């Protein structure tokens, strides 16, 4: 048995005016709860440190850059790293990253129990659009403010388990999980900011949106025989509601823990990494069963091409 007690630290809304320091104080409060519950690892959402700023149209690059971090840890987040190290809890969280050479990414990091960053992932599947869209009820400008990630989907050995990360929209793409599955991933951590309403289909219900979120993550877990921890930023951010529904899914695709509120909330589960073994050695033993000679289109082609 390789048990890791995992905390999914859902965050309630973060308003435009909230400071990084105030957010970090909330993250530390969740970390305190996690320590009490015996967590070894705590996962926070996408863009944890700020409001979901891609909903706002901005033309001034200095204003855009004000939402980005140029180093990690930095003065605002150092207390979080210190606290996590003090507890011996590994953490993962998302933030907007501006690199020294001026690139902008939607990024997540993973630490070990000593507070060292051991993994970094940059969001590959950026949803939304890059120009102001008058047809939408609200904007989703990730394609304007971020570049697609340049690191692929790496997997790291951390705490005696193979771990990988994804971010929000990535969770809807089977390729995300499979590329990590092919590296033996046992735990996929992902944070999200999913609006509660569809900006292009106003009558789409929340129930359907939660279902699609669950479906994507539980399928990824089952089909790759791994744990998936999906963590929301939830609640009303300056009049824009974000869906909650954080879950922990086991390698059979069952939801073993689910958040019940749309605020700051910690859910936990003792996740045995050895539960991945059966699926990886039987029905999803990729080496024996995959037929790559028929999968060429997956990487050769992006959009649909109908047969002649
Ligand atoms: N943050 C993020 O990736 N959100 C998307 C919503 C896309 S709607 C244009 C998601 O897939 O949840």
CSV table of C-alpha atoms and ligand atoms in Angstrom, one decimal:
chain,number,residue,atom,x,y,z
A,1,UNK,CA,0.0,0.0,0.0
A,2,UNK,CA,1.3,3.4,-1.0
A,3,UNK,CA,-1.2,5.7,0.7
A,4,UNK,CA,-1.1,9.5,0.2
A,5,UNK,CA,-3.8,11.5,2.1
A,6,UNK,CA,-4.8,14.1,-0.5
A,7,UNK,CA,-6.6,17.3,0.2
A,8,UNK,CA,-8.5,19.1,-2.6
A,9,UNK,CA,-8.6,22.7,-1.3
A,10,UNK,CA,-11.4,24.3,-3.2
A,11,UNK,CA,-11.3,28.1,-3.0
A,12,UNK,CA,-14.3,30.3,-2.9
A,13,UNK,CA,-14.4,33.5,-5.0
A,14,UNK,CA,-11.5,35.9,-5.3
A,15,UNK,CA,-12.6,39.4,-6.2
A,16,UNK,CA,-10.6,41.8,-8.4
A,17,UNK,CA,-9.7,43.9,-5.4
A,18,UNK,CA,-8.4,41.0,-3.2
A,19,UNK,CA,-4.7,41.0,-2.6
A,20,UNK,CA,-2.4,38.1,-3.1
A,21,UNK,CA,-1.6,38.3,0.6
A,22,UNK,CA,-5.3,37.9,1.5
A,23,UNK,CA,-5.6,34.9,-0.8
A,24,UNK,CA,-2.5,33.3,0.7
A,25,UNK,CA,-4.0,33.7,4.2
A,26,UNK,CA,-7.0,31.7,3.0
A,27,UNK,CA,-4.8,29.1,1.5
A,28,UNK,CA,-2.9,28.8,4.7
A,29,UNK,CA,-6.2,28.4,6.6
A,30,UNK,CA,-7.0,25.4,4.4
A,31,UNK,CA,-3.5,24.1,4.9
A,32,UNK,CA,-4.1,24.2,8.7
A,33,UNK,CA,-7.2,22.1,8.2
A,34,UNK,CA,-5.3,19.8,5.9
A,35,UNK,CA,-2.6,19.3,8.6
A,36,UNK,CA,-5.3,18.5,11.2
A,37,UNK,CA,-6.7,15.9,8.8
A,38,UNK,CA,-3.3,14.3,8.2
A,39,UNK,CA,-2.9,15.3,4.6
A,40,UNK,CA,0.3,14.6,2.8
A,41,UNK,CA,-0.5,16.6,-0.3
A,42,UNK,CA,-2.9,19.5,-0.9
A,43,UNK,CA,-4.1,20.6,-4.3
A,44,UNK,CA,-5.4,24.2,-5.0
A,45,UNK,CA,-7.2,25.5,-8.1
A,46,UNK,CA,-6.1,27.1,-11.4
A,47,UNK,CA,-5.0,30.8,-11.0
A,48,UNK,CA,-5.4,30.4,-7.3
A,49,UNK,CA,-3.8,33.7,-6.4
A,50,UNK,CA,-6.1,36.0,-8.3
A,51,UNK,CA,-9.6,36.4,-9.6
A,52,UNK,CA,-10.2,34.7,-13.0
A,53,UNK,CA,-8.9,37.8,-14.8
A,54,UNK,CA,-9.3,36.4,-18.4
A,55,UNK,CA,-13.0,37.4,-18.1
A,56,UNK,CA,-11.9,41.0,-18.3
A,57,UNK,CA,-11.0,42.8,-21.5
A,58,UNK,CA,-7.6,44.6,-21.1
A,59,UNK,CA,-5.6,46.5,-23.7
A,60,UNK,CA,-2.9,47.9,-21.4
A,61,UNK,CA,-0.1,45.3,-21.1
A,62,UNK,CA,1.0,46.7,-17.8
A,63,UNK,CA,-2.4,46.1,-16.5
A,64,UNK,CA,-2.4,42.5,-17.9
A,65,UNK,CA,1.0,41.9,-16.3
A,66,UNK,CA,-0.2,43.0,-12.9
A,67,UNK,CA,-2.0,39.6,-12.7
A,68,UNK,CA,1.2,37.6,-13.4
A,69,UNK,CA,4.0,36.4,-11.1
A,70,UNK,CA,7.5,36.8,-12.2
A,71,UNK,CA,9.0,34.5,-9.7
A,72,UNK,CA,7.8,31.6,-7.5
A,73,UNK,CA,7.9,31.6,-4.6
A,74,UNK,CA,7.7,35.4,-4.2
A,75,UNK,CA,7.1,37.7,-1.2
A,76,UNK,CA,3.4,37.0,-1.2
A,77,UNK,CA,3.5,33.2,-1.5
A,78,UNK,CA,6.6,32.6,0.6
A,79,UNK,CA,4.5,32.2,3.8
A,80,UNK,CA,2.5,29.4,2.1
A,81,UNK,CA,5.7,27.6,1.1
A,82,UNK,CA,7.0,28.0,4.7
A,83,UNK,CA,3.8,26.7,6.2
A,84,UNK,CA,3.6,23.8,3.9
A,85,UNK,CA,7.2,22.9,4.6
A,86,UNK,CA,6.6,23.2,8.3
A,87,UNK,CA,3.7,20.7,8.1
A,88,UNK,CA,5.6,18.5,5.7
A,89,UNK,CA,2.8,18.8,3.2
A,90,UNK,CA,3.4,18.9,-0.5
A,91,UNK,CA,1.3,21.4,-2.4
A,92,UNK,CA,0.2,22.1,-6.0
A,93,UNK,CA,-1.4,25.4,-7.1
A,94,UNK,CA,-1.9,27.4,-10.2
A,95,UNK,CA,-0.9,31.0,-11.1
A,96,UNK,CA,-0.3,33.2,-14.0
A,97,UNK,CA,3.4,33.1,-14.9
A,98,UNK,CA,5.5,35.7,-16.7
A,99,UNK,CA,8.9,34.4,-17.6
A,100,UNK,CA,12.1,36.5,-17.5
A,101,UNK,CA,12.1,36.6,-21.4
A,102,UNK,CA,8.5,37.9,-21.4
A,103,UNK,CA,6.3,34.8,-22.1
A,104,UNK,CA,2.9,34.4,-20.4
A,105,UNK,CA,1.6,31.1,-19.3
A,106,UNK,CA,-1.2,29.6,-17.2
A,107,UNK,CA,0.9,27.5,-14.9
A,108,UNK,CA,0.7,25.0,-12.1
A,109,UNK,CA,3.5,23.9,-9.8
A,110,UNK,CA,4.1,20.9,-7.6
A,111,UNK,CA,6.3,20.8,-4.5
A,112,UNK,CA,7.7,18.0,-2.4
A,113,UNK,CA,7.2,17.8,1.3
A,114,UNK,CA,10.1,20.2,1.9
A,115,UNK,CA,8.6,23.0,-0.1
A,116,UNK,CA,10.9,22.5,-3.1
A,117,UNK,CA,9.3,23.0,-6.5
A,118,UNK,CA,9.7,19.6,-8.2
A,119,UNK,CA,7.3,20.0,-11.1
A,120,UNK,CA,5.9,22.7,-13.4
A,121,UNK,CA,3.1,22.5,-16.0
A,122,UNK,CA,1.9,25.1,-18.4
A,123,UNK,CA,-1.6,24.9,-19.7
A,124,UNK,CA,-1.8,23.4,-23.2
A,125,UNK,CA,-5.5,23.6,-24.0
A,126,UNK,CA,-6.4,27.3,-23.8
A,127,UNK,CA,-10.1,27.9,-24.3
A,128,UNK,CA,-11.9,31.0,-25.3
A,129,UNK,CA,-10.8,33.7,-27.8
A,130,UNK,CA,-8.3,36.5,-28.2
A,131,UNK,CA,-10.4,39.4,-29.4
A,132,UNK,CA,-13.5,41.1,-27.8
A,133,UNK,CA,-16.5,38.9,-28.6
A,134,UNK,CA,-19.8,40.8,-28.7
A,135,UNK,CA,-21.8,37.6,-29.1
A,136,UNK,CA,-20.8,36.3,-25.7
A,137,UNK,CA,-22.6,37.1,-22.4
A,138,UNK,CA,-19.1,37.6,-20.9
A,139,UNK,CA,-15.5,37.3,-22.2
A,140,UNK,CA,-13.1,34.3,-21.8
A,141,UNK,CA,-9.8,35.8,-23.0
A,142,UNK,CA,-7.3,33.1,-22.2
A,143,UNK,CA,-6.1,33.0,-25.8
A,144,UNK,CA,-5.3,36.7,-25.5
A,145,UNK,CA,-3.4,36.7,-22.3
A,146,UNK,CA,-1.6,33.3,-22.4
A,147,UNK,CA,0.5,31.3,-24.8
A,148,UNK,CA,-0.1,27.6,-25.1
A,149,UNK,CA,2.2,25.7,-22.7
A,150,UNK,CA,5.6,24.6,-24.0
A,151,UNK,CA,6.3,21.8,-21.5
A,152,UNK,CA,4.0,19.0,-22.7
A,153,UNK,CA,2.5,16.9,-20.0
A,154,UNK,CA,5.4,15.8,-17.8
A,155,UNK,CA,5.2,13.3,-15.0
A,156,UNK,CA,7.4,13.3,-11.9
A,157,UNK,CA,8.1,10.8,-9.2
A,158,UNK,CA,7.2,12.5,-6.0
A,159,UNK,CA,6.3,10.9,-2.6
A,160,UNK,CA,6.9,7.5,-4.2
A,161,UNK,CA,4.2,8.0,-6.8
A,162,UNK,CA,4.1,9.2,-10.5
A,163,UNK,CA,2.4,12.5,-10.5
A,164,UNK,CA,1.3,14.9,-13.3
A,165,UNK,CA,-0.8,18.1,-13.6
A,166,UNK,CA,-3.3,19.5,-16.0
A,167,UNK,CA,-5.3,22.8,-15.9
A,168,UNK,CA,-9.1,23.3,-16.3
A,169,UNK,CA,-10.0,22.9,-19.9
A,170,UNK,CA,-7.2,20.3,-20.3
A,171,UNK,CA,-9.5,18.0,-18.3
A,172,UNK,CA,-12.0,17.7,-21.1
A,173,UNK,CA,-9.4,16.3,-23.5
A,174,UNK,CA,-8.6,12.5,-23.4
A,175,UNK,CA,-5.1,13.2,-24.9
A,176,UNK,CA,-4.2,15.0,-21.6
A,177,UNK,CA,-4.6,11.9,-19.5
A,178,UNK,CA,-3.3,9.5,-22.1
A,179,UNK,CA,0.0,11.3,-22.6
A,180,UNK,CA,0.5,11.2,-18.9
A,181,UNK,CA,-0.9,7.6,-18.7
A,182,UNK,CA,1.8,6.6,-21.2
A,183,UNK,CA,4.4,7.8,-18.6
A,184,UNK,CA,2.8,5.7,-15.9
A,185,UNK,CA,0.9,8.5,-14.1
A,186,UNK,CA,-0.8,7.5,-10.9
A,187,UNK,CA,-2.1,10.9,-9.8
A,188,UNK,CA,-3.3,13.7,-12.0
A,189,UNK,CA,-3.9,17.0,-10.2
A,190,UNK,CA,-5.9,19.7,-11.8
A,191,UNK,CA,-7.4,23.0,-10.9
A,192,UNK,CA,-10.2,24.8,-12.7
A,193,UNK,CA,-12.2,28.0,-13.0
A,194,UNK,CA,-15.3,27.0,-14.9
A,195,UNK,CA,-18.1,29.6,-15.2
A,196,UNK,CA,-21.4,28.3,-13.9
A,197,UNK,CA,-23.1,29.5,-17.1
A,198,UNK,CA,-22.2,29.0,-20.7
A,199,UNK,CA,-21.5,32.4,-22.3
A,200,UNK,CA,-22.7,31.1,-25.6
A,201,UNK,CA,-25.7,29.0,-24.4
A,202,UNK,CA,-27.5,30.9,-21.6
A,203,UNK,CA,-30.1,28.1,-21.0
A,204,UNK,CA,-27.4,25.4,-20.3
A,205,UNK,CA,-28.0,24.2,-16.7
A,206,UNK,CA,-25.5,23.9,-14.0
A,207,UNK,CA,-26.3,20.2,-13.7
A,208,UNK,CA,-25.1,19.5,-17.2
A,209,UNK,CA,-21.9,21.5,-16.6
A,210,UNK,CA,-21.1,19.6,-13.5
A,211,UNK,CA,-21.9,16.3,-15.3
A,212,UNK,CA,-19.5,17.1,-18.1
A,213,UNK,CA,-16.8,18.0,-15.6
A,214,UNK,CA,-17.3,14.8,-13.7
A,215,UNK,CA,-17.5,12.7,-16.8
A,216,UNK,CA,-14.2,14.1,-18.2
A,217,UNK,CA,-12.3,13.5,-14.9
A,218,UNK,CA,-13.8,10.1,-14.0
A,219,UNK,CA,-13.2,8.8,-17.6
A,220,UNK,CA,-9.6,10.0,-17.5
A,221,UNK,CA,-9.1,8.3,-14.2
A,222,UNK,CA,-10.6,5.0,-15.3
A,223,UNK,CA,-9.1,4.8,-18.8
A,224,UNK,CA,-5.6,5.5,-17.4
A,225,UNK,CA,-6.0,3.7,-14.1
A,226,UNK,CA,-5.0,6.7,-12.0
A,227,UNK,CA,-6.3,9.0,-9.4
A,228,UNK,CA,-7.7,12.4,-10.5
A,229,UNK,CA,-8.0,15.3,-8.2
A,230,UNK,CA,-10.1,18.2,-9.7
A,231,UNK,CA,-10.2,21.4,-7.6
A,232,UNK,CA,-12.4,24.4,-8.4
A,233,UNK,CA,-12.3,28.1,-7.8
A,234,UNK,CA,-15.9,28.6,-7.1
A,235,UNK,CA,-18.6,31.2,-6.3
A,236,UNK,CA,-19.4,34.7,-7.4
A,237,UNK,CA,-16.4,36.7,-8.5
A,238,UNK,CA,-17.5,40.3,-9.1
A,239,UNK,CA,-20.9,39.1,-10.4
A,240,UNK,CA,-19.5,36.2,-12.4
A,241,UNK,CA,-20.4,32.8,-10.8
A,242,UNK,CA,-17.9,30.0,-11.1
A,243,UNK,CA,-18.9,26.3,-10.8
A,244,UNK,CA,-17.8,24.4,-7.7
A,245,UNK,CA,-18.0,20.5,-7.7
A,246,UNK,CA,-14.4,19.7,-6.7
A,247,UNK,CA,-13.9,15.9,-6.7
A,248,UNK,CA,-11.4,13.2,-6.1
A,249,UNK,CA,-11.9,10.3,-8.5
A,250,UNK,CA,-10.3,6.8,-7.9
A,251,UNK,CA,-8.6,4.7,-10.6
A,252,UNK,CA,-11.9,2.9,-11.2
A,253,UNK,CA,-13.6,6.2,-12.1
A,254,UNK,CA,-15.6,6.5,-8.9
A,255,UNK,CA,-15.9,9.8,-7.1
A,256,UNK,CA,-14.7,9.2,-3.6
A,257,UNK,CA,-15.0,12.8,-2.3
A,258,UNK,CA,-16.9,15.8,-3.5
A,259,UNK,CA,-17.2,19.4,-2.3
A,260,UNK,CA,-20.6,20.5,-1.2
A,261,UNK,CA,-20.2,24.3,-1.0
A,262,UNK,CA,-19.1,27.0,-3.4
A,263,UNK,CA,-16.7,28.5,-0.9
A,264,UNK,CA,-13.3,27.6,0.7
A,265,UNK,CA,-13.6,23.9,1.4
A,266,UNK,CA,-11.2,21.1,2.0
A,267,UNK,CA,-12.2,17.6,0.9
A,268,UNK,CA,-9.8,14.7,1.6
A,269,UNK,CA,-9.3,11.1,0.8
A,270,UNK,CA,-6.6,8.5,1.7
A,271,UNK,CA,-5.5,7.5,-1.8
A,272,UNK,CA,-3.7,4.3,-2.2
A,273,UNK,CA,-1.4,4.6,-5.3
A,274,UNK,CA,-1.3,0.8,-5.5
A,275,UNK,CA,-5.0,0.8,-6.5
A,276,UNK,CA,-3.7,1.9,-9.9
A,277,UNK,CA,-1.9,-1.4,-10.5
A,278,UNK,CA,-4.7,-3.6,-11.4
A,279,UNK,CA,-6.0,-1.5,-14.2
A,280,UNK,CA,-2.5,-0.8,-15.5
A,281,UNK,CA,-1.7,-4.5,-15.6
A,282,UNK,CA,-4.9,-5.7,-17.1
A,283,UNK,CA,-7.5,-3.9,-19.3
A,284,UNK,CA,-5.3,-0.8,-19.6
A,285,UNK,CA,-2.0,-2.5,-20.0
A,286,UNK,CA,-1.0,-0.2,-22.8
A,287,UNK,CA,2.0,-2.2,-23.9
A,288,UNK,CA,-0.1,-5.2,-24.7
A,289,UNK,CA,-3.3,-3.7,-26.0
A,290,UNK,CA,-2.7,-0.3,-27.7
A,291,UNK,CA,-2.7,-0.3,-31.5
A,292,UNK,CA,-0.7,2.7,-32.4
A,293,UNK,CA,-0.7,1.8,-36.1
A,294,UNK,CA,-4.3,3.1,-36.1
A,295,UNK,CA,-3.8,6.2,-34.1
A,296,UNK,CA,-1.8,8.3,-36.5
A,297,UNK,CA,-4.6,10.9,-37.0
A,298,UNK,CA,-4.4,11.8,-33.3
A,299,UNK,CA,-1.1,13.6,-33.8
A,300,UNK,CA,-1.1,14.2,-37.6
A,301,UNK,CA,-4.4,16.2,-37.7
A,302,UNK,CA,-6.1,18.8,-35.6
A,303,UNK,CA,-9.6,19.4,-36.9
A,304,UNK,CA,-12.1,17.1,-38.5
A,305,UNK,CA,-11.3,16.0,-42.1
A,306,UNK,CA,-14.2,14.0,-43.7
A,307,UNK,CA,-13.3,11.1,-45.9
A,308,UNK,CA,-13.4,11.9,-49.6
B,1,LIG,N1,-10.5,28.0,-17.2
B,1,LIG,C1,-11.0,27.2,-18.1
B,1,LIG,O1,-10.2,26.6,-18.9
B,1,LIG,N2,-12.3,27.2,-18.3
B,1,LIG,C2,-13.0,26.5,-19.3
B,1,LIG,C3,-14.2,27.2,-19.7
B,1,LIG,C4,-14.2,27.4,-21.1
B,1,LIG,S1,-15.5,28.3,-21.7
B,1,LIG,C5,-14.9,29.3,-22.9
B,1,LIG,C6,-13.4,25.0,-18.9
B,1,LIG,O2,-13.2,24.2,-19.8
B,1,LIG,O3,-13.9,24.8,-17.9
